[in-house]
Coordinates of C-alpha atoms in Angstrom, one line a residue:
M9 CA 0.0 0.0 0.0
E10 CA 1.6 3.2 -1.2
T11 CA 1.2 5.7 1.7
T12 CA 3.3 8.5 3.2
S13 CA 4.6 6.0 5.8
R14 CA 4.8 2.2 6.0
A15 CA 3.8 2.4 9.6
V16 CA 0.3 3.2 10.8
A17 CA 0.2 6.9 11.5
Q18 CA 0.2 7.7 15.2
A19 CA 0.3 10.9 17.2
P20 CA 3.8 12.2 17.6
A21 CA 5.6 11.0 20.7
A22 CA 6.6 13.6 23.2
E23 CA 9.8 13.3 25.2
G24 CA 10.0 10.1 27.2
G25 CA 7.7 8.2 24.8
Q26 CA 4.4 9.8 25.9
Q27 CA 1.9 10.5 23.2
V28 CA 0.6 14.0 22.4
P29 CA -2.8 14.5 23.9
S30 CA -5.7 13.9 21.6
A31 CA -6.9 17.5 22.1
R32 CA -4.1 18.5 19.8
R33 CA -5.2 16.3 17.0
T34 CA -7.7 17.5 14.4
V35 CA -10.5 15.9 12.5
D36 CA -9.7 17.6 9.2
G37 CA -8.0 14.6 7.6
Y38 CA -10.8 12.3 8.6
L39 CA -13.3 14.6 6.9
L40 CA -11.5 14.3 3.6
A41 CA -11.9 10.5 3.4
P42 CA -14.3 9.3 0.7
F43 CA -15.1 6.2 2.8
P44 CA -16.9 5.6 6.1
W45 CA -14.9 5.4 9.4
Y46 CA -15.4 2.5 11.8
G47 CA -15.0 2.4 15.6
L48 CA -16.3 0.1 18.4
D49 CA -20.1 -0.1 18.6
E50 CA -22.3 1.5 21.2
A51 CA -21.6 -1.3 23.6
F52 CA -18.3 0.4 24.4
T53 CA -19.0 3.4 26.6
G54 CA -15.4 4.5 27.4
P55 CA -13.3 7.3 26.0
R56 CA -12.8 7.5 22.2
W57 CA -10.1 9.6 20.6
L58 CA -8.7 10.5 17.2
M59 CA -5.3 9.3 16.1
Q60 CA -4.1 10.2 12.6
V61 CA -4.8 9.4 9.0
G62 CA -2.5 8.0 6.3
T63 CA -2.4 9.4 2.8
A64 CA -1.1 8.4 -0.6
A65 CA 1.5 10.4 -2.5
D66 CA -1.3 12.5 -4.1
G67 CA -2.7 13.4 -0.7
A68 CA -5.7 11.1 -0.9
V69 CA -6.7 9.6 2.5
E70 CA -6.2 5.9 2.5
H71 CA -6.5 4.8 6.1
G72 CA -6.8 6.1 9.7
S73 CA -7.2 5.0 13.3
I74 CA -9.7 5.7 16.1
G75 CA -8.6 4.8 19.7
H76 CA -10.8 3.5 22.5
G77 CA -10.1 3.2 26.2
D78 CA -6.8 4.4 27.7
E79 CA -4.5 6.3 25.5
P80 CA -1.4 4.1 25.2
S81 CA 2.2 5.2 25.6
V82 CA 5.2 3.3 24.5
R83 CA 5.5 0.8 27.4
N84 CA 8.3 -1.4 28.5
E85 CA 6.9 -4.9 28.9
S86 CA 8.6 -5.4 32.2
T87 CA 5.7 -3.2 33.5
A88 CA 3.1 -5.6 32.1
E89 CA 1.0 -5.5 35.2
D90 CA 0.5 -1.8 34.7
R91 CA -0.5 -1.9 31.0
E92 CA -3.2 0.3 29.7
R93 CA -6.5 -1.1 28.4
F94 CA -7.1 0.0 24.9
A95 CA -8.4 -1.0 21.4
V96 CA -7.6 0.8 18.2
V97 CA -9.8 0.4 15.1
V98 CA -8.1 1.0 11.7
T99 CA -10.2 1.7 8.7
V100 CA -8.6 1.1 5.3
A101 CA -10.1 2.1 1.9
A102 CA -10.7 -0.8 -0.4
N103 CA -8.8 0.3 -3.5
P104 CA -8.0 -1.8 -6.6
V105 CA -4.7 -1.5 -8.4
R106 CA -4.7 2.0 -9.8
R107 CA -2.4 4.6 -11.5
S108 CA -0.4 7.0 -9.4
A109 CA -1.4 10.7 -9.6
D110 CA 1.4 11.5 -12.0
G111 CA 0.5 8.6 -14.3
T112 CA 4.0 7.1 -14.1
G113 CA 3.3 4.0 -12.1
L114 CA 0.7 1.8 -10.3
L115 CA -0.4 2.0 -6.7
E116 CA -0.7 -1.3 -4.9
A117 CA -4.3 -2.5 -4.2
T118 CA -5.4 -2.6 -0.6
S119 CA -6.8 -5.7 1.0
V120 CA -7.6 -7.4 4.3
S121 CA -3.8 -8.0 4.5
S122 CA -3.3 -4.2 4.4
A123 CA -5.5 -3.8 7.4
A124 CA -3.8 -6.7 9.2
W125 CA -0.4 -5.2 8.6
L126 CA -1.4 -1.7 9.7
A127 CA -2.9 -3.1 12.9
G128 CA 0.2 -5.3 13.6
V129 CA 2.5 -2.3 13.2
G130 CA 0.2 -0.1 15.2
L131 CA 0.5 -2.5 18.1
L132 CA 4.2 -2.6 17.9
S133 CA 4.5 1.2 18.0
F134 CA 3.3 1.0 21.6
T135 CA 5.5 -1.9 22.6
W136 CA 9.0 -1.9 24.0
P137 CA 10.2 -5.4 25.2
G138 CA 11.7 -5.7 28.7
Q139 CA 15.5 -5.9 29.1
M140 CA 16.1 -4.1 25.8
D141 CA 18.4 -1.1 25.7
H142 CA 16.8 2.0 24.3
S143 CA 19.4 2.2 21.5
L144 CA 18.3 -1.2 20.2
R145 CA 14.6 -0.5 20.0
D146 CA 14.8 0.9 16.4
D147 CA 16.4 -2.3 15.2
W148 CA 13.9 -4.4 17.1
L149 CA 11.0 -2.4 15.7
E150 CA 12.3 -2.8 12.1
Q151 CA 12.7 -6.5 12.5
Q152 CA 9.2 -6.9 14.1
T153 CA 7.7 -4.7 11.4
E154 CA 8.9 -7.1 8.7
T155 CA 7.5 -10.0 10.7
A156 CA 4.2 -8.3 10.9
W157 CA 4.2 -7.8 7.1
A158 CA 5.0 -11.5 6.6
L159 CA 2.2 -12.5 8.9
A160 CA -0.3 -10.2 7.2
D161 CA 0.7 -11.6 3.9
D162 CA -0.3 -15.1 5.0
L163 CA -3.7 -14.8 6.6
S164 CA -4.4 -18.5 6.0
G165 CA -1.3 -19.4 8.0
A166 CA -1.1 -21.2 11.4
E167 CA -0.6 -17.9 13.3
W168 CA -4.1 -16.8 12.5
S169 CA -7.5 -18.1 13.7
T170 CA -11.0 -17.1 12.7
L171 CA -13.2 -14.9 14.9
S172 CA -16.8 -13.8 14.2
L173 CA -17.6 -10.3 15.4
P174 CA -20.6 -8.0 14.6
V175 CA -20.0 -5.2 12.1
D176 CA -23.0 -2.9 12.0
G177 CA -24.9 -5.7 13.6
T178 CA -24.0 -8.4 11.1
P179 CA -21.8 -11.3 12.1
T180 CA -18.5 -10.9 10.2
P181 CA -15.5 -13.2 10.0
F182 CA -12.1 -11.8 11.1
H183 CA -8.6 -13.1 11.0
Y184 CA -7.3 -13.0 14.5
R185 CA -3.9 -13.6 16.3
E186 CA -2.5 -13.0 19.7
S187 CA 1.1 -12.3 20.7
E188 CA 3.0 -11.4 23.9
F189 CA 2.3 -7.8 23.0
G190 CA -1.5 -7.9 22.5
W191 CA -3.9 -9.0 19.8
V192 CA -4.5 -8.1 16.1
L193 CA -7.5 -8.8 13.9
A194 CA -8.6 -7.8 10.4
G195 CA -11.6 -8.3 8.1
S196 CA -13.8 -6.6 5.5
T197 CA -17.1 -4.8 5.7
E198 CA -20.2 -4.5 3.5
Q199 CA -19.4 -0.7 3.2
G200 CA -16.4 -1.3 0.9
V201 CA -13.7 -0.9 3.5
H202 CA -11.3 -3.2 5.4
V203 CA -11.2 -3.0 9.1
G204 CA -8.2 -3.9 11.3
A205 CA -7.9 -3.6 15.1
Y206 CA -5.3 -4.1 17.8
G207 CA -5.2 -3.7 21.5
R208 CA -4.3 -5.1 24.9
G209 CA -5.9 -5.3 28.3
M210 CA -9.3 -5.5 26.5
S211 CA -10.5 -8.8 25.2
A212 CA -11.2 -8.9 21.4
Y213 CA -13.8 -11.6 21.8
G214 CA -16.5 -9.2 23.1
L215 CA -16.0 -6.4 20.6
G216 CA -18.3 -5.1 17.9
F217 CA -17.7 -2.6 15.2
A218 CA -20.0 0.1 13.7
T219 CA -19.9 2.9 11.2
I220 CA -19.1 6.3 12.9
K221 CA -22.1 8.4 12.0
D222 CA -20.4 11.8 12.8
I223 CA -16.7 11.8 12.8
A224 CA -16.8 15.6 13.3
G225 CA -18.1 14.9 16.8
Y226 CA -14.6 13.6 17.8
A227 CA -13.1 17.1 17.3

């Protein structure tokens, strides 16, 4: 997927790895998307907050994330007992192979694998394994990002199971996997978008997804 960054867009980290408060994020990018955004359904009554959108080289919005629960910070896994409880829903436009804006090449099609990869990398962005020196985290993150890509490219592999969750009230199959860092899932909707999600401290088994009726209400 040709976007401005291979990693799922997150709020910039402040000094010490803390995330910039959601009050400083804007809804503008979300409003430019030609597709509907998804979040957890009304059964979730906790905090909801904007993250960021990802765009193609021509500026078109291709994906974005909505957070639910505690706003996560990069957390050393040695403090696992004090982890936040959160779930992030990633919406990805379902695009076929298409020409780039300048007509010189082709942009890769998006798929359920795109949502699975963005969700996997999103989870990694809030993870820092215990006993790892700070200077080694970039190398670790690069390695794990490639692993997340390989896993997303093989959704029929042994690492994944199938989980049925409601999307706009309709039972929908998702690819699901767990790791020491949390869980990741991905599927498609009847609205022509792919949905990924990741989280920890909140069980994925009781979640449901729904179209966000008014994304401007998050501003």
